[in-house]
Tab-separated table of C-alpha atoms in Angstrom:
chain	number	residue	atom	x	y	z
Y	128	ASP	CA	-1.699	10.690	1.249
Y	129	THR	CA	-1.475	14.279	0.000
Y	130	GLY	CA	0.298	15.782	3.009
Y	131	VAL	CA	3.892	16.941	3.351
Y	132	SER	CA	6.288	14.003	3.421
Y	133	GLN	CA	9.864	13.877	4.653
Y	134	ASP	CA	12.562	11.292	4.201
Y	135	PRO	CA	14.208	9.770	6.124
Y	136	ARG	CA	12.223	9.905	9.355
Y	137	HIS	CA	15.313	9.155	11.427
Y	138	LYS	CA	19.005	9.601	10.725
Y	139	ILE	CA	21.937	8.685	12.954
Y	140	THR	CA	25.331	9.894	11.842
Y	141	LYS	CA	28.794	10.425	13.207
Y	142	ARG	CA	30.230	13.856	13.829
Y	143	GLY	CA	31.863	15.256	10.729
Y	144	GLN	CA	29.708	13.387	8.238
Y	145	ASN	CA	27.417	15.065	5.722
Y	146	VAL	CA	23.679	14.359	5.736
Y	147	THR	CA	20.881	15.209	3.314
Y	148	PHE	CA	17.153	15.287	3.980
Y	149	ARG	CA	14.325	15.404	1.478
Y	150	CYS	CA	10.955	17.123	1.674
Y	151	ASP	CA	8.029	16.618	-0.697
Y	152	PRO	CA	5.481	19.400	-0.211
Y	153	ILE	CA	1.769	19.263	-0.904
Y	154	SER	CA	1.624	19.137	-4.695
Y	155	GLU	CA	0.045	22.508	-5.480
Y	156	HIS	CA	1.983	24.422	-2.824
Y	157	ASN	CA	4.571	26.838	-4.199
Y	158	ARG	CA	6.067	27.867	-0.850
Y	159	LEU	CA	8.335	25.608	1.168
Y	160	TYR	CA	9.949	26.166	4.563
Y	161	TRP	CA	12.584	24.399	6.628
Y	162	TYR	CA	12.629	24.573	10.426
Y	163	ARG	CA	14.718	22.980	13.166
Y	164	GLN	CA	13.177	21.939	16.484
Y	165	THR	CA	15.087	20.845	19.570
Y	166	LEU	CA	13.495	19.110	22.535
Y	167	GLY	CA	11.286	21.383	24.568
Y	168	GLN	CA	11.542	24.286	22.140
Y	169	GLY	CA	9.465	25.737	19.374
Y	170	PRO	CA	10.521	25.344	15.746
Y	171	GLU	CA	13.312	27.659	14.599
Y	172	PHE	CA	13.014	29.086	11.082
Y	173	LEU	CA	15.873	28.095	8.774
Y	174	THR	CA	14.891	29.046	5.242
Y	175	TYR	CA	12.020	29.648	2.812
Y	176	PHE	CA	11.483	29.036	-0.911
Y	177	GLN	CA	8.933	30.405	-3.283
Y	178	ASN	CA	8.969	28.032	-6.229
Y	179	GLU	CA	12.670	27.364	-6.876
Y	180	ALA	CA	13.894	30.674	-5.442
Y	181	GLN	CA	15.329	30.721	-1.932
Y	182	LEU	CA	13.946	34.041	-0.701
Y	183	GLU	CA	14.824	34.077	2.977
Y	184	LYS	CA	17.427	32.500	5.228
Y	185	SER	CA	17.745	32.804	8.965
Y	186	ARG	CA	20.525	35.165	9.923
Y	187	LEU	CA	21.541	32.501	12.444
Y	188	LEU	CA	21.931	29.763	9.803
Y	189	SER	CA	25.447	28.325	9.617
Y	190	ASP	CA	27.124	28.099	6.215
Y	191	ARG	CA	27.338	24.329	6.794
Y	192	PHE	CA	23.613	24.245	5.992
Y	193	SER	CA	22.404	24.476	2.418
Y	194	ALA	CA	18.978	23.949	0.922
Y	195	GLU	CA	17.797	23.573	-2.633
Y	196	ARG	CA	14.531	23.325	-4.486
Y	197	PRO	CA	15.715	22.894	-8.045
Y	198	LYS	CA	12.427	22.416	-9.882
Y	199	GLY	CA	10.143	24.151	-7.465
Y	200	SER	CA	8.765	20.864	-6.191
Y	201	PHE	CA	10.727	18.772	-3.662
Y	202	SER	CA	13.497	20.274	-1.567
Y	203	THR	CA	16.677	18.979	0.021
Y	204	LEU	CA	18.467	20.208	3.120
Y	205	GLU	CA	22.128	19.298	3.454
Y	206	ILE	CA	24.234	19.646	6.562
Y	207	GLN	CA	27.955	19.395	6.017
Y	208	ARG	CA	30.471	18.388	8.693
Y	209	THR	CA	27.762	17.618	11.226
Y	210	GLU	CA	28.269	18.581	14.855
Y	211	GLN	CA	26.588	17.198	17.961
Y	212	GLY	CA	24.725	20.488	18.279
Y	213	ASP	CA	22.985	19.739	14.983
Y	214	SER	CA	21.010	16.953	16.668
Y	215	ALA	CA	17.374	18.018	16.344
Y	216	MET	CA	14.126	17.426	14.490
Y	217	TYR	CA	14.183	19.004	11.032
Y	218	LEU	CA	10.713	20.027	9.922
Y	219	CYS	CA	9.513	20.943	6.473
Y	220	ALA	CA	6.333	22.889	5.794
Y	221	SER	CA	4.568	24.089	2.664
Y	222	SER	CA	1.896	26.622	1.803
Y	223	THR	CA	0.203	28.245	-1.168
Y	224	THR	CA	0.444	31.801	-2.415
Y	225	GLY	CA	-2.221	34.006	-0.978
Y	226	GLY	CA	-2.654	37.450	0.479
Y	227	GLY	CA	-0.384	38.007	3.453
Y	228	THR	CA	0.766	35.071	5.554
Y	229	ASP	CA	-0.741	31.738	4.590
Y	230	THR	CA	-1.181	28.519	6.526
Y	231	GLN	CA	1.938	26.400	6.767
Y	232	TYR	CA	1.337	22.636	6.697
Y	233	PHE	CA	4.054	20.606	8.369
Y	234	GLY	CA	5.506	17.218	7.627
Y	235	PRO	CA	6.346	14.639	10.307
Y	236	GLY	CA	9.989	15.718	10.475
Y	237	THR	CA	13.373	14.028	10.229
Y	238	ARG	CA	15.011	13.328	13.573
Y	239	LEU	CA	18.796	13.706	13.318
Y	240	THR	CA	21.131	12.278	15.947
Y	241	VAL	CA	24.813	13.160	15.674
Y	242	LEU	CA	27.072	10.879	17.693
I	59	GLN	CA	16.958	37.132	22.465
I	60	GLN	CA	13.470	35.827	23.067
I	61	GLN	CA	11.146	37.733	20.772
I	62	VAL	CA	8.074	35.601	21.421
I	63	LYS	CA	7.433	34.692	25.039
I	64	GLN	CA	4.912	31.987	25.845
I	65	SER	CA	3.493	31.031	29.240
I	66	PRO	CA	2.969	28.840	31.124
I	67	GLN	CA	5.534	26.214	30.233
I	68	SER	CA	3.172	23.469	31.365
I	69	LEU	CA	-0.473	23.350	32.375
I	70	ILE	CA	-2.715	20.734	33.957
I	71	VAL	CA	-6.469	21.225	33.616
I	72	GLN	CA	-9.389	19.053	34.650
I	73	LYS	CA	-11.644	17.702	31.924
I	74	GLY	CA	-14.316	20.239	31.134
I	75	GLY	CA	-12.242	23.152	32.405
I	76	ILE	CA	-10.812	26.146	30.540
I	77	SER	CA	-7.186	26.065	29.386
I	78	ILE	CA	-5.513	29.450	28.891
I	79	ILE	CA	-2.126	29.950	27.256
I	80	ASN	CA	-0.537	33.353	26.772
I	81	CYS	CA	1.882	34.765	24.250
I	82	ALA	CA	3.702	38.105	24.088
I	83	TYR	CA	5.760	39.427	21.209
I	84	GLU	CA	8.219	42.270	21.009
I	85	ASN	CA	7.787	43.829	17.616
I	86	THR	CA	6.268	42.978	14.317
I	87	ALA	CA	5.199	44.930	11.300
I	88	PHE	CA	3.141	41.988	10.110
I	89	ASP	CA	-0.341	40.824	10.709
I	90	TYR	CA	-0.760	37.137	11.357
I	91	PHE	CA	-0.668	35.328	14.702
I	92	PRO	CA	-1.205	31.557	14.696
I	93	TRP	CA	-1.447	28.879	17.339
I	94	TYR	CA	-0.181	25.417	16.485
I	95	GLN	CA	-0.857	22.091	18.195
I	96	GLN	CA	1.771	19.352	18.232
I	97	PHE	CA	1.412	15.745	19.335
I	98	PRO	CA	4.484	13.623	20.161
I	99	GLY	CA	6.263	12.391	17.042
I	100	LYS	CA	4.215	14.624	14.738
I	101	GLY	CA	4.791	17.946	13.051
I	102	PRO	CA	2.872	20.991	14.309
I	103	ALA	CA	-0.628	21.532	12.914
I	104	LEU	CA	-2.383	24.886	12.673
I	105	LEU	CA	-5.113	25.174	15.284
I	106	ILE	CA	-6.373	28.723	14.846
I	107	ALA	CA	-4.942	32.060	13.683
I	108	ILE	CA	-5.895	35.711	13.965
I	109	ARG	CA	-5.176	38.917	12.089
I	110	PRO	CA	-5.083	42.012	14.303
I	111	ASP	CA	-7.956	43.783	12.624
I	112	VAL	CA	-10.113	41.883	15.105
I	113	SER	CA	-9.627	41.414	18.842
I	114	GLU	CA	-11.067	37.918	19.080
I	115	LYS	CA	-11.608	34.889	16.888
I	116	LYS	CA	-13.528	31.782	17.852
I	117	GLU	CA	-13.538	28.381	16.189
I	118	GLY	CA	-15.488	25.759	18.063
I	119	ARG	CA	-13.985	25.345	21.536
I	120	PHE	CA	-10.905	27.402	20.625
I	121	THR	CA	-10.688	31.192	20.942
I	122	ILE	CA	-7.828	33.615	20.297
I	123	SER	CA	-7.915	36.940	22.116
I	124	PHE	CA	-5.622	39.636	20.720
I	125	ASN	CA	-4.430	42.841	22.414
I	126	LYS	CA	-2.445	44.842	19.888
I	127	SER	CA	-1.467	47.676	22.229
I	128	ALA	CA	-0.090	45.212	24.790
I	129	LYS	CA	1.465	43.031	22.051
I	130	GLN	CA	-0.178	39.968	23.539
I	131	PHE	CA	-2.456	37.209	22.346
I	132	SER	CA	-3.864	34.221	24.129
I	133	LEU	CA	-5.475	30.881	23.402
I	134	HIS	CA	-8.510	29.742	25.344
I	135	ILE	CA	-9.682	26.136	25.121
I	136	MET	CA	-13.186	25.751	26.483
I	137	ASP	CA	-14.547	22.431	27.804
I	138	SER	CA	-11.034	20.946	27.639
I	139	GLN	CA	-10.902	17.269	26.700
I	140	PRO	CA	-8.227	14.591	27.203
I	141	GLY	CA	-7.694	14.588	23.431
I	142	ASP	CA	-6.533	18.203	23.734
I	143	SER	CA	-3.458	17.018	25.644
I	144	ALA	CA	-0.594	18.181	23.455
I	145	THR	CA	2.045	20.886	23.184
I	146	TYR	CA	0.786	24.250	21.974
I	147	PHE	CA	2.916	26.874	20.262
I	148	CYS	CA	2.226	30.486	19.438
I	149	ALA	CA	4.122	32.172	16.629
I	150	ALA	CA	4.535	35.671	15.244
I	151	PRO	CA	5.933	36.965	11.951
I	152	VAL	CA	8.687	39.125	13.391
I	153	TYR	CA	10.949	39.729	10.393
I	154	SER	CA	8.575	38.946	7.536
I	155	ASN	CA	5.231	37.342	6.816
I	156	TYR	CA	7.014	34.062	6.135
I	157	GLN	CA	9.629	33.902	8.885
I	158	LEU	CA	7.560	32.829	11.878
I	159	ILE	CA	9.250	33.140	15.273
I	160	TRP	CA	7.833	30.603	17.700
I	161	GLY	CA	7.261	30.526	21.421
I	162	ALA	CA	8.867	27.775	23.502
I	163	GLY	CA	5.633	25.839	23.814
I	164	THR	CA	3.137	24.897	26.518
I	165	LYS	CA	2.648	21.268	27.418
I	166	LEU	CA	-1.046	20.862	28.211
I	167	ILE	CA	-2.359	17.866	30.119
I	168	ILE	CA	-6.108	17.393	30.522
I	169	LYS	CA	-6.932	15.120	33.437
I	170	PRO	CA	-10.020	12.917	32.980
């Protein structure tokens, strides 16, 4: 399978705990995006990498959220001191460099439940 | 604030009918307007996208109509099929070409 993969698919945690999610993009894709999606809503942009550089972050993104892409391949998203409001589907997408906006291919998501 | 407004929230169409979903955006300096399709438990998948140098783009049964002056674009699904039942999202690059802002989604049900 050469699509975007995410791990784990489901995560249940208690409020106050830290969680980390992993995303493996399509192998030749140099751009990687993280989104959050709550039930009945569209995805909300969190952050974007080109290779290992984090180029954009949502102005709404809490400082409890941090993302890395150390070697320009896989990425991790960490949420510190989780809150019940963090419960959502966390989606990763990747794309290749091209002129203008390119097609973002999404993974299946990680569903986070904070108790 | 809602920068991308999508309507209707839900839509029921008979098999073979035309499904129409609308999207309006407030401002963008960028030039790419996609529609995504999402099935339950799956990530969104690109359905069709348009750049505003054209007013319409057609791919198979799917057509995007774009009205730049009105800041609106719509998705038309011709000959709708039960397999088209899904949630559809429009998106617009409001702040940058890479920071897509998404509509709230339209849940489409095609009745056989």
